[in-house]
Short mmCIF file of C-alpha atoms in Angstrom, two decimals:
data_model
loop_
_atom_site.label_atom_id
_atom_site.label_comp_id
_atom_site.label_asym_id
_atom_site.label_seq_id
_atom_site.Cartn_x
_atom_site.Cartn_y
_atom_site.Cartn_z
CA MET A 3 13.16 10.36 -22.07
CA VAL A 4 10.65 7.51 -21.98
CA ARG A 5 7.03 8.71 -22.06
CA PHE A 6 4.37 6.89 -20.06
CA GLU A 7 0.93 7.92 -21.26
CA SER A 8 -0.89 5.20 -19.38
CA LEU A 9 -0.51 2.58 -16.69
CA ARG A 10 -0.15 0.03 -19.49
CA ASP A 11 2.83 1.92 -20.94
CA TRP A 12 4.40 1.83 -17.48
CA ILE A 13 3.80 -1.92 -17.13
CA THR A 14 5.40 -2.54 -20.55
CA PHE A 15 8.44 -0.45 -19.62
CA LEU A 16 8.90 -2.24 -16.29
CA GLU A 17 8.74 -5.60 -18.04
CA GLN A 18 11.40 -4.47 -20.51
CA GLN A 19 13.61 -3.48 -17.56
CA GLY A 20 13.15 -6.87 -15.93
CA ASP A 21 11.38 -5.17 -13.01
CA LEU A 22 7.90 -6.67 -13.36
CA ALA A 23 6.60 -10.04 -12.21
CA ARG A 24 3.58 -11.51 -14.00
CA ASN A 25 1.97 -13.68 -11.37
CA LYS A 26 -0.16 -16.45 -12.85
CA GLU A 27 -0.65 -18.26 -9.52
CA GLU A 28 -4.13 -17.81 -8.07
CA VAL A 29 -4.36 -15.14 -5.36
CA ASN A 30 -7.33 -13.93 -3.34
CA ILE A 31 -8.41 -10.43 -2.31
CA TRP A 32 -8.67 -11.44 1.36
CA GLY A 33 -4.97 -11.15 2.14
CA ASP A 34 -2.78 -12.67 -0.58
CA ILE A 35 -2.46 -9.47 -2.61
CA SER A 36 -1.61 -7.30 0.40
CA ALA A 37 0.85 -9.85 1.84
CA ILE A 38 2.67 -10.09 -1.50
CA SER A 39 2.87 -6.31 -1.70
CA ARG A 40 4.29 -6.04 1.81
CA LYS A 41 6.93 -8.66 0.96
CA ILE A 42 7.89 -6.72 -2.18
CA ALA A 43 8.42 -3.54 -0.15
CA ARG A 44 10.53 -5.34 2.45
CA THR A 45 12.76 -7.04 -0.17
CA ASP A 46 13.08 -4.26 -2.78
CA GLY A 47 11.22 -6.54 -5.19
CA PRO A 48 9.68 -5.94 -8.62
CA ALA A 49 6.27 -4.54 -9.46
CA VAL A 50 3.66 -7.24 -9.91
CA LEU A 51 0.71 -7.87 -12.21
CA HIS A 52 -1.61 -10.54 -10.78
CA GLU A 53 -3.40 -12.34 -13.62
CA ASN A 54 -5.40 -14.96 -11.73
CA ILE A 55 -7.70 -13.50 -9.07
CA GLU A 56 -9.84 -15.99 -7.17
CA GLY A 57 -13.53 -15.19 -7.73
CA TYR A 58 -12.83 -12.46 -10.31
CA PRO A 59 -12.22 -14.18 -13.66
CA GLY A 60 -10.69 -11.93 -16.33
CA TRP A 61 -9.54 -9.28 -13.88
CA ARG A 62 -5.91 -8.26 -13.35
CA VAL A 63 -4.50 -6.41 -10.33
CA PHE A 64 -1.34 -4.30 -10.51
CA SER A 65 0.68 -3.13 -7.52
CA ASP A 66 4.07 -1.80 -6.41
CA GLY A 67 4.90 0.18 -9.51
CA LEU A 68 6.41 2.96 -7.38
CA THR A 69 7.62 1.02 -4.33
CA THR A 70 11.35 1.29 -5.03
CA ARG A 71 13.41 4.45 -5.46
CA ARG A 72 14.77 3.19 -8.80
CA ARG A 73 11.25 2.96 -10.23
CA GLN A 74 10.38 6.38 -8.85
CA LEU A 75 13.43 7.90 -10.54
CA TRP A 76 12.57 6.19 -13.84
CA THR A 77 9.14 7.79 -13.66
CA LEU A 78 10.48 11.34 -13.37
CA ASP A 79 13.57 10.65 -15.54
CA VAL A 80 16.06 11.85 -12.93
CA PRO A 81 19.32 10.22 -11.71
CA ALA A 82 19.81 9.04 -8.14
CA GLU A 83 22.66 11.48 -7.48
CA GLY A 84 21.19 14.88 -6.63
CA ALA A 85 17.64 13.70 -7.39
CA LEU A 86 15.92 16.31 -5.22
CA GLN A 87 17.87 19.27 -6.61
CA ILE A 88 17.36 18.07 -10.19
CA THR A 89 13.64 17.63 -9.58
CA LEU A 90 13.49 21.06 -7.95
CA ASP A 91 15.27 22.58 -10.96
CA LYS A 92 12.65 20.98 -13.20
CA LEU A 93 9.84 22.43 -11.10
CA LYS A 94 11.49 25.86 -11.09
CA GLY A 95 12.37 25.92 -14.77
CA GLY A 96 9.35 24.12 -16.15
CA LYS A 97 6.07 25.69 -17.13
CA PRO A 98 2.86 24.25 -15.68
CA ALA A 99 0.05 23.93 -18.20
CA LYS A 100 -3.60 23.00 -18.11
CA PRO A 101 -4.52 19.53 -19.37
CA VAL A 102 -5.63 19.14 -22.97
CA ILE A 103 -9.26 18.06 -23.10
CA VAL A 104 -9.95 15.21 -25.53
CA GLU A 105 -13.33 14.03 -26.77
CA GLN A 106 -12.46 10.33 -27.13
CA ALA A 107 -10.66 8.58 -24.30
CA PRO A 108 -9.68 4.99 -23.45
CA CYS A 109 -11.35 5.33 -20.04
CA LYS A 110 -14.71 5.73 -21.83
CA GLU A 111 -14.64 2.38 -23.62
CA ILE A 112 -17.12 0.98 -21.08
CA LYS A 113 -19.77 3.08 -19.33
CA LEU A 114 -21.95 1.92 -16.46
CA PHE A 115 -24.95 3.77 -15.01
CA GLY A 116 -27.85 2.99 -12.69
CA ASP A 117 -28.45 -0.69 -11.99
CA ASP A 118 -25.36 -1.68 -14.00
CA ILE A 119 -23.13 -0.15 -11.31
CA ASP A 120 -21.81 -2.78 -8.89
CA LEU A 121 -18.50 -2.08 -7.15
CA VAL A 122 -18.73 -5.46 -5.40
CA LYS A 123 -17.80 -7.07 -8.72
CA PHE A 124 -14.44 -5.24 -8.72
CA PRO A 125 -11.42 -7.01 -7.13
CA ILE A 126 -11.07 -4.44 -4.34
CA ALA A 127 -8.51 -6.14 -2.13
CA PHE A 128 -8.42 -6.12 1.65
CA THR A 129 -5.34 -4.40 3.04
CA GLY A 130 -5.42 -5.66 6.62
CA GLU A 131 -6.90 -8.53 8.60
CA MET A 132 -9.20 -6.35 10.72
CA GLU A 133 -10.90 -4.41 7.90
CA ALA A 134 -14.68 -4.69 8.07
CA ALA A 135 -14.89 -4.01 4.33
CA PRO A 136 -12.11 -3.46 1.78
CA HIS A 137 -10.83 -0.05 0.73
CA ILE A 138 -9.87 1.37 -2.64
CA THR A 139 -6.29 2.37 -1.86
CA ALA A 140 -4.86 3.62 -5.18
CA GLY A 141 -7.75 5.89 -6.12
CA ILE A 142 -7.11 9.59 -6.76
CA SER A 143 -9.71 12.02 -5.43
CA PHE A 144 -10.58 14.75 -7.96
CA ILE A 145 -12.85 17.42 -6.46
CA GLN A 146 -13.65 20.88 -7.85
CA ASP A 147 -13.96 24.16 -5.96
CA PRO A 148 -17.52 25.43 -6.64
CA GLU A 149 -16.36 29.07 -6.46
CA THR A 150 -13.09 29.11 -8.44
CA GLY A 151 -13.08 25.94 -10.54
CA TRP A 152 -9.84 24.73 -8.94
CA ILE A 153 -9.56 20.93 -9.19
CA ASN A 154 -7.71 19.41 -6.25
CA ALA A 155 -6.27 15.93 -6.78
CA GLY A 156 -4.74 13.66 -4.18
CA ILE A 157 -4.49 9.98 -3.36
CA ARG A 158 -7.13 8.93 -0.84
CA ARG A 159 -8.74 5.80 0.54
CA PHE A 160 -12.39 4.89 -0.02
CA GLN A 161 -14.18 2.12 1.85
CA LEU A 162 -16.55 -0.09 -0.09
CA ALA A 163 -20.04 0.23 1.42
CA GLY A 164 -22.23 -1.34 -1.24
CA ARG A 165 -22.69 -1.76 -4.96
CA ASP A 166 -22.93 2.02 -5.47
CA LYS A 167 -21.71 3.52 -2.20
CA LEU A 168 -18.33 4.49 -0.75
CA PHE A 169 -17.15 6.16 2.45
CA ASN A 170 -14.51 8.90 2.21
CA LEU A 171 -12.20 9.83 5.09
CA VAL A 172 -12.04 13.62 4.69
CA LEU A 173 -9.37 14.93 7.06
CA PRO A 174 -9.89 18.52 8.25
CA PHE A 175 -6.39 19.71 7.33
CA GLN A 176 -6.54 18.50 3.71
CA GLN A 177 -7.42 20.68 0.73
CA GLU A 178 -10.19 18.22 -0.15
CA ALA A 179 -11.85 19.18 3.14
CA MET A 180 -11.44 22.88 2.36
CA ILE A 181 -13.44 22.40 -0.83
CA PHE A 182 -15.99 20.03 0.70
CA ARG A 183 -16.81 22.57 3.44
CA LYS A 184 -17.88 25.03 0.74
CA TYR A 185 -20.42 22.51 -0.58
CA GLN A 186 -21.60 21.85 2.97
CA ARG A 187 -22.20 25.58 3.55
CA MET A 188 -24.14 25.67 0.27
CA GLY A 189 -26.13 22.59 1.28
CA LYS A 190 -25.21 20.87 -2.00
CA PRO A 191 -23.58 17.49 -2.73
CA ALA A 192 -19.96 17.68 -3.87
CA PRO A 193 -19.21 16.02 -7.23
CA ILE A 194 -16.16 13.77 -6.98
CA ALA A 195 -14.27 11.58 -9.44
CA ILE A 196 -11.94 8.73 -8.48
CA PRO A 197 -9.59 7.53 -11.24
CA ILE A 198 -7.85 4.21 -10.54
CA GLY A 199 -4.85 3.03 -12.56
CA ILE A 200 -3.38 6.23 -13.97
CA ASP A 201 0.08 6.70 -15.47
CA PRO A 202 2.91 7.02 -12.92
CA VAL A 203 3.81 10.65 -13.71
CA ALA A 204 0.23 11.82 -13.19
CA CYS A 205 0.16 9.78 -10.00
CA PHE A 206 3.30 11.54 -8.73
CA CYS A 207 1.89 14.96 -9.61
CA CYS A 208 -1.28 14.19 -7.68
CA MET A 209 0.73 13.13 -4.63
CA MET A 210 3.01 16.18 -4.51
CA PRO A 211 1.90 18.76 -1.91
CA ALA A 212 0.79 21.90 -3.74
CA PRO A 213 -0.61 25.28 -2.65
CA ALA A 214 -4.35 25.84 -2.55
CA GLN A 215 -5.94 26.89 -5.86
CA PHE A 216 -3.20 25.13 -7.87
CA ASP A 217 -4.27 22.14 -9.97
CA GLU A 218 -1.80 19.32 -9.34
CA ALA A 219 -2.34 17.99 -12.87
CA ASP A 220 -0.84 21.22 -14.26
CA ASN A 221 2.64 20.00 -13.21
CA PHE A 222 2.46 17.07 -15.64
CA PRO A 223 4.21 18.80 -18.60
CA ILE A 224 7.15 19.79 -16.38
CA PHE A 225 8.17 16.14 -16.33
CA THR A 226 6.90 14.98 -19.72
CA GLY A 227 7.15 18.01 -22.03
CA GLU A 228 3.47 17.80 -22.96
CA PRO A 229 0.24 18.57 -21.06
CA LEU A 230 -1.81 15.76 -19.57
CA LYS A 231 -4.57 14.43 -21.79
CA ALA A 232 -7.81 14.60 -19.85
CA VAL A 233 -11.48 13.99 -20.43
CA LYS A 234 -14.62 15.44 -18.89
CA CYS A 235 -16.61 13.22 -16.55
CA GLU A 236 -20.06 11.93 -17.48
CA THR A 237 -21.85 13.46 -14.47
CA SER A 238 -19.85 16.61 -13.64
CA ASP A 239 -17.42 19.15 -15.08
CA ILE A 240 -14.44 17.48 -13.38
CA ILE A 241 -11.70 16.36 -15.79
CA VAL A 242 -9.63 13.21 -15.21
CA PRO A 243 -6.68 11.48 -16.97
CA ALA A 244 -7.95 10.14 -20.28
CA THR A 245 -6.04 6.85 -20.02
CA SER A 246 -7.28 5.93 -16.54
CA GLU A 247 -8.13 2.26 -16.22
CA ILE A 248 -11.25 2.98 -14.15
CA VAL A 249 -13.07 6.20 -13.19
CA ILE A 250 -15.69 6.19 -10.45
CA GLU A 251 -17.96 9.24 -10.51
CA GLY A 252 -20.19 10.21 -7.63
CA GLU A 253 -21.51 12.84 -5.26
CA MET A 254 -20.47 13.35 -1.66
CA ASP A 255 -23.49 14.13 0.50
CA PRO A 256 -23.09 17.39 2.49
CA VAL A 257 -24.87 15.96 5.55
CA GLU A 258 -25.01 12.16 5.52
CA VAL A 259 -22.23 10.36 7.40
CA GLU A 260 -21.64 6.73 8.31
CA LEU A 261 -19.02 4.85 10.31
CA GLU A 262 -15.86 4.19 8.30
CA GLY A 263 -13.01 1.88 9.24
CA PRO A 264 -11.05 0.29 10.65
CA PHE A 265 -8.19 0.71 8.16
CA PRO A 266 -4.44 -0.10 8.35
CA GLU A 267 -3.23 3.49 8.52
CA PHE A 268 0.18 4.81 7.48
CA PRO A 269 1.36 5.06 11.13
CA GLY A 270 1.14 1.25 11.18
CA TYR A 271 -1.94 0.80 13.39
CA TYR A 272 -5.60 0.44 12.56
CA SER A 273 -7.70 3.57 12.53
CA ALA A 274 -10.71 3.85 14.78
CA LEU A 275 -14.25 3.95 13.45
CA ARG A 276 -15.07 7.47 12.32
CA LEU A 277 -18.17 9.17 10.93
CA CYS A 278 -17.28 9.99 7.34
CA PRO A 279 -19.08 11.46 4.31
CA VAL A 280 -20.95 9.08 2.02
CA ILE A 281 -20.31 8.99 -1.73
CA LYS A 282 -23.22 7.93 -3.92
CA VAL A 283 -21.78 6.49 -7.15
CA LYS A 284 -23.48 7.87 -10.25
CA ALA A 285 -21.35 6.37 -13.01
CA ILE A 286 -18.35 4.16 -13.70
CA THR A 287 -16.31 4.38 -16.89
CA MET A 288 -13.36 2.18 -17.74
CA ARG A 289 -11.13 0.65 -20.36
CA SER A 290 -11.86 -2.68 -21.97
CA ASN A 291 -10.35 -5.44 -19.82
CA PRO A 292 -9.45 -2.92 -17.09
CA ILE A 293 -6.56 -3.36 -14.69
CA TYR A 294 -7.38 -2.66 -11.07
CA GLN A 295 -4.57 -0.99 -9.10
CA PHE A 296 -3.83 -1.78 -5.45
CA MET A 297 -1.55 0.11 -3.07
CA TYR A 298 -0.61 -1.52 0.23
CA MET A 299 -0.68 0.50 3.44
CA GLY A 300 0.00 -0.47 7.06
CA VAL A 301 3.25 -1.05 8.92
CA PRO A 302 6.03 0.48 6.78
CA PRO A 303 7.64 0.01 4.37
CA SER A 304 5.05 -0.03 1.60
CA GLU A 305 4.41 1.46 -1.81
CA GLY A 306 2.28 4.14 -0.18
CA HIS A 307 4.97 5.07 2.34
CA ASN A 308 7.82 5.03 -0.15
CA THR A 309 6.02 7.09 -2.78
CA GLY A 310 4.74 9.55 -0.20
CA ALA A 311 8.25 9.85 1.21
CA PHE A 312 9.72 10.85 -2.16
CA THR A 313 7.05 13.44 -2.91
CA TYR A 314 7.41 14.95 0.57
CA GLU A 315 11.19 15.02 0.22
CA ILE A 316 10.83 17.04 -2.97
CA GLU A 317 8.44 19.55 -1.41
CA LEU A 318 10.26 19.81 1.90
CA PHE A 319 13.52 20.43 0.06
CA ARG A 320 11.91 23.09 -2.14
CA GLN A 321 10.13 24.90 0.67
CA LEU A 322 12.94 24.69 3.23
CA LYS A 323 15.62 25.77 0.75
CA SER A 324 13.84 29.09 0.21
CA LEU A 325 13.90 29.84 3.95
CA VAL A 326 17.17 28.15 4.93
CA PRO A 327 19.63 28.26 1.98
CA GLU A 328 22.11 26.18 3.97
CA VAL A 329 19.91 23.07 3.52
CA ALA A 330 21.81 20.44 1.51
CA ASP A 331 19.34 17.52 1.37
CA VAL A 332 16.14 16.16 2.92
CA GLY A 333 15.21 12.54 3.58
CA VAL A 334 12.04 11.00 4.97
CA LEU A 335 13.18 8.27 7.35
CA SER A 336 9.83 6.76 8.30
CA THR A 337 6.05 6.93 8.19
CA TRP A 338 5.20 9.33 5.36
CA SER A 339 6.91 12.41 6.87
CA LEU A 340 6.56 11.97 10.62
CA THR A 341 10.32 11.49 10.97
CA ILE A 342 12.76 13.23 8.64
CA ALA A 343 16.46 14.04 8.37
CA VAL A 344 17.82 17.32 7.02
CA SER A 345 21.48 17.91 6.18
CA LEU A 346 23.14 21.33 6.33
CA ASN A 347 26.11 22.58 4.35
CA LYS A 348 28.91 21.99 6.83
CA SER A 349 30.87 25.06 5.76
CA MET A 350 27.87 27.30 6.42
CA VAL A 351 26.81 26.02 9.85
CA ARG A 352 26.73 28.74 12.51
CA PRO A 353 25.29 29.10 16.02
CA GLY A 354 21.49 29.04 16.06
CA LEU A 355 21.10 27.60 12.56
CA ASP A 356 19.63 24.38 13.94
CA LYS A 357 16.81 26.33 15.63
CA LYS A 358 16.19 28.38 12.49
CA LEU A 359 15.82 25.16 10.52
CA ALA A 360 13.52 23.62 13.14
CA THR A 361 11.27 26.68 13.03
CA ALA A 362 11.19 26.56 9.23
CA VAL A 363 10.22 22.86 9.19
CA LYS A 364 7.00 23.60 11.08
CA ALA A 365 6.37 26.83 9.18
CA VAL A 366 6.19 25.32 5.67
CA ASP A 367 3.14 23.47 4.35
CA ALA A 368 5.12 20.30 3.62
CA GLY A 369 6.28 20.14 7.25
CA ARG A 370 2.80 20.02 8.73
CA MET A 371 3.04 16.33 9.66
CA VAL A 372 6.70 16.29 10.76
CA LYS A 373 7.07 15.20 14.39
CA ASN A 374 10.81 14.41 14.56
CA VAL A 375 13.67 16.03 12.65
CA PHE A 376 17.30 14.88 12.72
CA ILE A 377 19.74 17.61 11.66
CA VAL A 378 22.99 16.22 10.24
CA ASP A 379 26.11 17.33 8.38
CA ASP A 380 26.14 17.34 4.57
CA TYR A 381 28.41 14.29 4.29
CA VAL A 382 25.73 12.17 5.97
CA ASP A 383 23.29 10.47 3.57
CA VAL A 384 19.87 11.55 4.85
CA HIS A 385 18.25 8.68 2.92
CA ASN A 386 20.31 6.07 4.79
CA VAL A 387 18.91 5.41 8.25
CA HIS A 388 22.17 3.73 9.33
CA GLU A 389 24.19 6.88 8.63
CA VAL A 390 21.64 9.07 10.40
CA LEU A 391 21.66 6.82 13.48
CA TRP A 392 25.48 6.79 13.44
CA SER A 393 25.43 10.57 13.37
CA MET A 394 23.02 10.61 16.30
CA SER A 395 25.10 8.06 18.18
CA VAL A 396 28.37 10.04 18.09
CA LYS A 397 27.33 13.70 17.74
CA PHE A 398 24.18 13.94 19.84
CA GLN A 399 23.96 14.43 23.60
CA PRO A 400 20.36 14.22 24.94
CA GLU A 401 21.13 16.72 27.69
CA LYS A 402 21.90 19.62 25.36
CA ASP A 403 21.20 18.64 21.75
CA PHE A 404 17.47 17.94 21.99
CA LEU A 405 14.73 20.54 21.58
CA MET A 406 11.09 19.75 22.27
CA VAL A 407 8.20 22.00 21.26
CA PRO A 408 5.01 21.05 23.12
CA GLU A 409 1.40 21.16 21.92
CA THR A 410 1.91 21.52 18.19
CA ALA A 411 -0.92 20.77 15.75
CA GLY A 412 -1.67 17.05 15.42
CA ILE A 413 -2.66 14.99 12.38
CA LEU A 414 -5.49 12.85 13.83
CA LEU A 415 -4.09 9.49 12.62
CA ASP A 416 -0.99 9.32 14.86
CA PRO A 417 -2.00 6.92 17.69
CA SER A 418 0.45 8.51 20.12
CA GLU A 419 -1.43 11.82 20.05
CA THR A 420 -4.03 10.55 22.50
CA VAL A 421 -1.56 11.09 25.35
CA ILE A 422 -1.38 14.85 24.64
CA GLY A 423 -3.87 17.16 26.32
CA PRO A 424 -6.63 16.51 28.87
CA GLY A 425 -8.48 13.20 29.18
CA PHE A 426 -7.97 10.18 26.96
CA GLY A 427 -9.63 11.37 23.77
CA TYR A 428 -8.14 13.07 20.73
CA SER A 429 -7.02 16.60 21.63
CA GLY A 430 -5.81 17.70 18.21
CA LEU A 431 -2.35 18.18 19.68
CA SER A 432 1.06 16.64 19.12
CA SER A 433 4.63 17.73 19.88
CA PHE A 434 7.81 18.33 17.88
CA GLY A 435 11.29 16.96 18.57
CA VAL A 436 14.54 18.31 17.13
CA PHE A 437 17.72 16.19 17.29
CA ASN A 438 20.88 18.22 16.63
CA CYS A 439 23.29 15.63 15.23
CA LEU A 440 25.79 18.08 13.75
CA GLU A 441 29.49 18.19 14.50
CA LYS A 442 29.83 20.76 17.24
CA LEU A 443 31.30 24.20 16.67
CA PRO A 444 34.38 25.50 18.57
CA PRO A 445 35.20 25.26 21.41
CA TYR A 446 33.19 22.00 21.67
CA ASN A 447 34.63 20.29 18.58
CA GLU A 448 37.74 18.68 20.06
CA GLY A 449 36.36 15.15 19.57
CA PHE A 450 35.78 15.74 15.84
CA LYS A 451 39.13 17.31 14.90
CA ARG A 452 40.80 13.97 14.15
CA GLY A 453 38.65 13.46 11.06
CA LEU A 454 36.34 10.78 9.71
CA ALA A 455 37.63 7.21 9.65
CA THR A 456 37.16 6.29 5.97
CA PRO A 457 39.33 4.92 3.14
CA PRO A 458 41.36 7.45 1.09
CA ILE A 459 39.17 9.72 -1.07
CA GLU A 460 41.00 8.81 -4.29
CA ALA A 461 40.62 5.09 -3.58
CA SER A 462 36.92 5.52 -2.94
CA LYS A 463 36.52 7.37 -6.26
CA ARG A 464 38.32 4.58 -8.15
CA VAL A 465 36.11 1.96 -6.51
CA ASP A 466 32.94 3.87 -7.48
CA GLU A 467 34.14 4.22 -11.08
CA ASN A 468 35.16 0.57 -11.40
CA TRP A 469 32.61 -1.10 -9.14
CA SER A 470 31.13 -3.33 -11.82
CA LYS A 471 34.62 -4.58 -12.73
CA TYR A 472 35.44 -5.39 -9.13
CA MET A 473 32.16 -7.29 -8.83
CA GLY A 474 32.82 -9.28 -12.00
CA LYS A 475 29.96 -7.76 -13.97
#
């Protein structure tokens, strides 16, 4: 397998594959970078390294390394066919291991403290037109439990609020909030580290949902064969990837809050202004000639959506399979994991299995955000929205194949949640819809007995095997 020990290794690999664009045309942080990223996501385009940033001479900005499924699969070294099961087998058979702490690290080549800290000099790009100030969108939050030493890592957004100040949207249902509340009860600031520009495998590990008290970085050797190389921060005991392009170190005040937002959220609308914790930046370390990483978010598709979808597919598949063995595949159709499709082994479908699956979706940790689930037969590709909609169109009857569960737990950022509960404010509530798009069981299966209208199976196999020849390649 190809090893990526740094973002720079990943960029080199993508260029060798012909899947990287080096953009030498001048772009600005006010909208060019985000507009290019959105276009890449909508056209299945290459990753891009911007080398000419207006107002930021010498800086480079990288984006869209994980936007497409092919690049995601390269990262984890898994084939497209059966990707979730293969990844699950790796997670089951692999052995997590703690990172190896190194004394010398590329991310320590430059160190900034005190008056030398100035985040305004970094090419932090605006994501949307209505942002009051830009957000760091590809930063990974590393925060340590003061009682157990557990280091939680997850991709977050941080709004620029000054040369040495950031705002952090800490959502109450996230593990980051669980840890931060401990510091608040102690009346102490929470140390936090924000690496930007880490290798793609470490990025994936940090995005995968994991149980509390499990360090996400410990999954790194499952995919690479060797533990992550990490280095201790300058101002805390938190460890971060040693090859990070940039590491911002700070403290999150247990009391101080300021208005954060608006931000182009993953549901596709701007967030409201919210009172959020303030991070006081204590140090910045980075590589020589660092590469800043940007991740677009807003109306899907985007790199953020597509990467989040894959990581949630892996965890939903893993967690659901243990409760419902009949699960064949899981696909996130839209908006992180708000709408998903789950296929069931057709030979194992029985009365009531759809309701068992629906209950399991909301019972597992990875299903916390799911609002809509489409249940389909195993010959339907759950990653292809056209096949899922076809299945809904010909196997679903709204009168009897739809189940709605009212007043489920909300996620705060879904703009439709304001219509649930009393008044017009946020109630904390959502609802859950289940669409049974399976072929019906006897005696209601008369319409499906005549079989699927497809070419002969043997012909289809020959075409798959000889596709490049037919296409003249």
